[in-house]
Tab-separated table of C-alpha atoms in Angstrom:
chain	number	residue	atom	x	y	z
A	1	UNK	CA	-8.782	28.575	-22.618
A	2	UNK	CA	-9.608	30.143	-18.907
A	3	UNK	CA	-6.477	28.067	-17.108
A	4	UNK	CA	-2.920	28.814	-15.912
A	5	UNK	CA	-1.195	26.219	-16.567
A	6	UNK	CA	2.080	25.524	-13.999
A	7	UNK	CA	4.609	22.792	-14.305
A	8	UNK	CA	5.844	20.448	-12.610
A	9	UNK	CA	3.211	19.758	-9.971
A	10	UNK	CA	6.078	18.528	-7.606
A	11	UNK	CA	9.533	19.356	-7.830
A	12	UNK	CA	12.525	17.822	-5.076
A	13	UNK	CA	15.977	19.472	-5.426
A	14	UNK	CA	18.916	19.500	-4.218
A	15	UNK	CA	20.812	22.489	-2.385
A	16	UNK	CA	23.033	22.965	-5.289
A	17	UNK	CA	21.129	22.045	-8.165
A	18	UNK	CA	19.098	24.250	-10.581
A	19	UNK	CA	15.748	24.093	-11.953
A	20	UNK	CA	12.883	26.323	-13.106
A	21	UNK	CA	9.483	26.292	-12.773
A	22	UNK	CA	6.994	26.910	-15.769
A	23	UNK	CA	3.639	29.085	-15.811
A	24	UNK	CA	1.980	29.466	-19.167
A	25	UNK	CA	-1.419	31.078	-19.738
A	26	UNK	CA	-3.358	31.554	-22.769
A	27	UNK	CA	-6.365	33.863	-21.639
A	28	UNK	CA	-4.783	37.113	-23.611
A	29	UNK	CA	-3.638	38.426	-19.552
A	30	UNK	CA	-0.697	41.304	-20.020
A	31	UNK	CA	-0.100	40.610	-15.988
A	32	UNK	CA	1.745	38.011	-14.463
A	33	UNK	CA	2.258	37.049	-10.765
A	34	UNK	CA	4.560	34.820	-8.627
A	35	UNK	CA	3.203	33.437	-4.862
A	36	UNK	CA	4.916	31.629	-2.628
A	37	UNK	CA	2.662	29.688	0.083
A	38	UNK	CA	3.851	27.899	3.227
A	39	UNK	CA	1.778	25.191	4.871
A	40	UNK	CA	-1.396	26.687	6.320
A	41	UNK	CA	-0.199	29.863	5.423
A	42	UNK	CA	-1.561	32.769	3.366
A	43	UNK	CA	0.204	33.029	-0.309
A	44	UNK	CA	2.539	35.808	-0.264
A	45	UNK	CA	3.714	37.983	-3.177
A	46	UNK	CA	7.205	37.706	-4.764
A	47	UNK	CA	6.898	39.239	-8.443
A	48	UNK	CA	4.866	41.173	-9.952
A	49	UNK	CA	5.247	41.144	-14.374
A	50	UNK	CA	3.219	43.732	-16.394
A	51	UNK	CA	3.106	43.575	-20.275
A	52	UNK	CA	6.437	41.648	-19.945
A	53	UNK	CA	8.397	43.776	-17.228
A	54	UNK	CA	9.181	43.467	-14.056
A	55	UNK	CA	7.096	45.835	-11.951
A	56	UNK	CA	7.407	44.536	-8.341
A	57	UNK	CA	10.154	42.565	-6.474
A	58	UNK	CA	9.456	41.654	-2.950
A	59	UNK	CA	13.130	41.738	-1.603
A	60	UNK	CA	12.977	38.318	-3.075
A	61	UNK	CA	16.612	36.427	-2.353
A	62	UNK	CA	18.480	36.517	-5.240
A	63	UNK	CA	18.327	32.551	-6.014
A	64	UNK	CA	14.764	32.917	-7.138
A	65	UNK	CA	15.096	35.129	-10.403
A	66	UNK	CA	11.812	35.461	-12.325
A	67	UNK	CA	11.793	35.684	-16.217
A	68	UNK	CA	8.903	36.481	-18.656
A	69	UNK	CA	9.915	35.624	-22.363
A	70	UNK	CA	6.582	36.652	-23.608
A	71	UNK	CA	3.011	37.771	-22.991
A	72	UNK	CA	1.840	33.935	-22.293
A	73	UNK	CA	4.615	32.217	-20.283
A	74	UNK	CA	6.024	33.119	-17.328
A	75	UNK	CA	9.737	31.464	-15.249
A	76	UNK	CA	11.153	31.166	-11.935
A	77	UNK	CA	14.399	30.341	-11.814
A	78	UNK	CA	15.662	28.128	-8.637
A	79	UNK	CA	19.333	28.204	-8.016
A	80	UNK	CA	21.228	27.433	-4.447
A	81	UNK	CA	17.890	27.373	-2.888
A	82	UNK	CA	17.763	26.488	1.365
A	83	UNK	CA	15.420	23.843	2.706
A	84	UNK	CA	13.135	26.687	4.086
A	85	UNK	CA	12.570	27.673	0.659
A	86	UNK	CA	9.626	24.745	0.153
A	87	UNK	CA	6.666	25.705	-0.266
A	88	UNK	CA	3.623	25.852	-2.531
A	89	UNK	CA	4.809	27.935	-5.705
A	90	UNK	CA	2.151	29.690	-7.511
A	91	UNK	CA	1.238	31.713	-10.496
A	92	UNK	CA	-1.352	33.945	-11.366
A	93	UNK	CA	-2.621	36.243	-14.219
A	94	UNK	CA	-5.232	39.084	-14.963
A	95	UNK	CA	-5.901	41.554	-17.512
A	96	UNK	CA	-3.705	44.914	-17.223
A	97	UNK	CA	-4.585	46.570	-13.674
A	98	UNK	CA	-6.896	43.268	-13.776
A	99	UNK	CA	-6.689	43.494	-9.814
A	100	UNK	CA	-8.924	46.430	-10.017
A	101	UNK	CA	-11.127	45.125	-11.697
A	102	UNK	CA	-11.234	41.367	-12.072
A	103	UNK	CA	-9.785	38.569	-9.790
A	104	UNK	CA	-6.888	36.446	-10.823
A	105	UNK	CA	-6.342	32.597	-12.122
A	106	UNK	CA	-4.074	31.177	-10.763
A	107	UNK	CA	-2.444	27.951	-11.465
A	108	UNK	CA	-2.925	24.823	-9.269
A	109	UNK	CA	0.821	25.116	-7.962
A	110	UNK	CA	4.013	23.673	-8.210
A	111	UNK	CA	4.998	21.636	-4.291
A	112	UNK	CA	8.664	22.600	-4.240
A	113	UNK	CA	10.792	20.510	-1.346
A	114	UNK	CA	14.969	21.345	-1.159
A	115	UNK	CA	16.433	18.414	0.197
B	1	UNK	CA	3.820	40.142	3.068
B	2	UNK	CA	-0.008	39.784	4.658
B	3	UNK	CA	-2.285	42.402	4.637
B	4	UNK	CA	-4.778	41.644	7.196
B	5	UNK	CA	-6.802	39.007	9.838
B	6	UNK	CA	-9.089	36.425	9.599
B	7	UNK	CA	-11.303	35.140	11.773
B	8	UNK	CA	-11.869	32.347	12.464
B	9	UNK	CA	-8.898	30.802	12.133
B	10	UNK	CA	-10.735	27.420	11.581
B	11	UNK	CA	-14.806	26.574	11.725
B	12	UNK	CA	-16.559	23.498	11.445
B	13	UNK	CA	-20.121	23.241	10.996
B	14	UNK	CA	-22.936	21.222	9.819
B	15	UNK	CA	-23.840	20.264	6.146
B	16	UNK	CA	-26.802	22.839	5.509
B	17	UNK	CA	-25.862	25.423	7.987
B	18	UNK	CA	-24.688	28.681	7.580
B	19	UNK	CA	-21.237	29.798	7.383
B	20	UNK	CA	-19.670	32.890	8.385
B	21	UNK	CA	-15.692	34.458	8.207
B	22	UNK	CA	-14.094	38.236	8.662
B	23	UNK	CA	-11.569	39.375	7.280
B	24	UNK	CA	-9.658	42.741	8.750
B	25	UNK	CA	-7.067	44.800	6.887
B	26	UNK	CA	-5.340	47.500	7.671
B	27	UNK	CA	-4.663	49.798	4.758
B	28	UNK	CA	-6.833	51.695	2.365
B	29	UNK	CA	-7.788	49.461	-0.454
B	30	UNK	CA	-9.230	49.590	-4.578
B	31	UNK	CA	-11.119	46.505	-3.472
B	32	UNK	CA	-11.640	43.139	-1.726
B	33	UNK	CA	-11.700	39.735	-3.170
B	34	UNK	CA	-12.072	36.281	-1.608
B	35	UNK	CA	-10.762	33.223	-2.790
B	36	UNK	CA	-10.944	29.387	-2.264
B	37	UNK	CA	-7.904	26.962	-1.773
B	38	UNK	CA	-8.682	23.100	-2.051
B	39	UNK	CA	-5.791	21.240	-0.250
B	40	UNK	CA	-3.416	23.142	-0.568
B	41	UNK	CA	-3.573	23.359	-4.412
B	42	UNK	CA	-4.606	26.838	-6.549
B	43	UNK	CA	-6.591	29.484	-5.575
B	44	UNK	CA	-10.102	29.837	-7.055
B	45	UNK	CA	-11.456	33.394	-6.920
B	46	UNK	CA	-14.967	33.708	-5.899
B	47	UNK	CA	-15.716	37.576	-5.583
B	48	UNK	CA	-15.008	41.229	-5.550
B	49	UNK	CA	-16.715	43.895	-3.813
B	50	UNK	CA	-15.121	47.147	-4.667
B	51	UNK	CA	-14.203	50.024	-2.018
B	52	UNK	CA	-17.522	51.484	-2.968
B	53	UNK	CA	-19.684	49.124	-2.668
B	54	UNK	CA	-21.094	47.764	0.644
B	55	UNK	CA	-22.778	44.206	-0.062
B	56	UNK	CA	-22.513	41.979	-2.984
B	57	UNK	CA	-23.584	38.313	-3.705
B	58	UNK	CA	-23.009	35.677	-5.958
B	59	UNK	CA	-25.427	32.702	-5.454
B	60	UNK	CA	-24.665	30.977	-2.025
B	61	UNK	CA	-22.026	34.192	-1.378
B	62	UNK	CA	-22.744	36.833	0.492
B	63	UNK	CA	-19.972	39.795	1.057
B	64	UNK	CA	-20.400	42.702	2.936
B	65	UNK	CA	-17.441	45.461	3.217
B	66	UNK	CA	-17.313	48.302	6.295
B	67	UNK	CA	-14.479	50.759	4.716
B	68	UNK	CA	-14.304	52.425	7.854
B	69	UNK	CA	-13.789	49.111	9.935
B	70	UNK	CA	-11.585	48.018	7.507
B	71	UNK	CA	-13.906	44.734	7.542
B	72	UNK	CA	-15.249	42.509	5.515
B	73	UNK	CA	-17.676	39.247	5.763
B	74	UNK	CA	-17.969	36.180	3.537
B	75	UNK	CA	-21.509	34.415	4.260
B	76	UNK	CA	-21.650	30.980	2.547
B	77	UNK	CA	-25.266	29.726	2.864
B	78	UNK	CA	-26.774	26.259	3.001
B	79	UNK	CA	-23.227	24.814	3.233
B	80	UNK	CA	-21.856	21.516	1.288
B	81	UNK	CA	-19.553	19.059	1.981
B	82	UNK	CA	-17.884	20.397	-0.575
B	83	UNK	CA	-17.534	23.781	0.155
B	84	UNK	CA	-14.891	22.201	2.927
B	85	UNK	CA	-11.911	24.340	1.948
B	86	UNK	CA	-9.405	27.505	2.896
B	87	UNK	CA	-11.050	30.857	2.483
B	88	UNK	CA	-8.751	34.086	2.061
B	89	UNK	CA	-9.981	37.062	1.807
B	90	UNK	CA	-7.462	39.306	-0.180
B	91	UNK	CA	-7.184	43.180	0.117
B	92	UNK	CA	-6.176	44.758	-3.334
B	93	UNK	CA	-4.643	48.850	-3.892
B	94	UNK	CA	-1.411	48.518	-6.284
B	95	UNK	CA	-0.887	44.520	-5.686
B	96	UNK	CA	-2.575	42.260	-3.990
B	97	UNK	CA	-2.256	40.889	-0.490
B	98	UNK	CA	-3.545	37.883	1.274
B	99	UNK	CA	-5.421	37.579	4.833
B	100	UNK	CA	-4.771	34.990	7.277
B	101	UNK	CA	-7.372	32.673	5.981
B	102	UNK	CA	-9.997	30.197	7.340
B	103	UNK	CA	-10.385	26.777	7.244
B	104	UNK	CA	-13.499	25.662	7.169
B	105	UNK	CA	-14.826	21.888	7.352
B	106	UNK	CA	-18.414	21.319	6.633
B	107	UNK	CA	-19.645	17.782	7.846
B	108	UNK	CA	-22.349	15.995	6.019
């Protein structure tokens, strides 16, 4: 199995609602990785997850909080999220240090819109 | 937060013609990768050239890397409709950071 596997595809929330988005990966990867992409923008880092732990927050607001349960499945957790906060949501893995080294995989995405 | 520059910003060419797109950073880096995005869907990684290295290919892919420009170039030869896509390059030290991309359209 060479995929990352995200869930949902599309996701429309509310302002006050909460929901989570899924990443799972099967490809024995100890690093994890959450993007966030605007339209016709570049992807740009949020979280960083190495062997389970959180290694690198990028001053991320506090209604996104990541989670990694184990080595194969990574969270993010959406909670009194702002319309600006749509965007293309996606997840990545490598081997350990796999970035210097290898590329990533990432998932196809999850197309968030806050209503 | 982005790392670097692409140019350019958008290209359209001709099915069988050559396609060319630099990428600028601005920091020291471990390496270089590029990547492919379909419509707006996952990111497909196509190849690394490491800081020491100064050309690398990988069929139709040809990358070249200038450390001391801080440059790199993605040459895509003999181009296919379906190599229509965005093309980031992505600079990599203790995380890795995207460029500005390029969006090239190759008409049949």
């Amino acid at each position: 199995d060479t995929e990352v596997t995200q869930t949902p595809k599309h996701l429309v929330m509310g302002m006050t609602n909460k929901k989570s988005l899924k990443c799972e990966q099967h490809m024995g990867h100890r690093a994890m990785y959450w993007y966030k992409q605007k339209a016709k923008k570049p992807p740009e880092l949020m979280f960083v997850y190495s062997y389970e732990k959180l290694s690198i927050n990028e001053s991320v607001p506090s209604r996104f909080s990541p989670e990694c349960p184990n080595s194969s499945l990574l969270n993010l957790h959406l909670h009194a999220l702002q319309p600006e906060d749509s965007a293309l949501y996606l997840c990545a893995s490598s081997p350990p240090r796999g970035n210097i080294l290898y590329g990533y995989t990432f998932g196809s995405g999850t197309r968030l819109t806050v209503v | 937060s982005q790392q670097g520059e692409e140019d350019p910003q958008a290209l359209s060419i001709q099915e069988g013609e050559n396609a060319t797109m630099n990428c600028s950073y601005k920091t020291s880096i471990n390496n270089l990768q590029w990547y492919r995005q379909n419509s707006g869907r996952g990111l497909v990684h196509l190849i690394l050239i490491r800081s020491n290295e100064r050309e690398k290919h990988s069929g139709r892919l040809r990358v070249t890397l200038d450390t001391s420009k801080k440059s790199s170039s993605l040459l895509i030869t003999a181009s296919r409709a379906a190599d229509t896509a965005s093309y980031f390059c992505a600079t990599v030290l203790n995380d890795m950071r995207f460029g500005a991309g390029t969006r090239l359209t190759v008409k049949p």
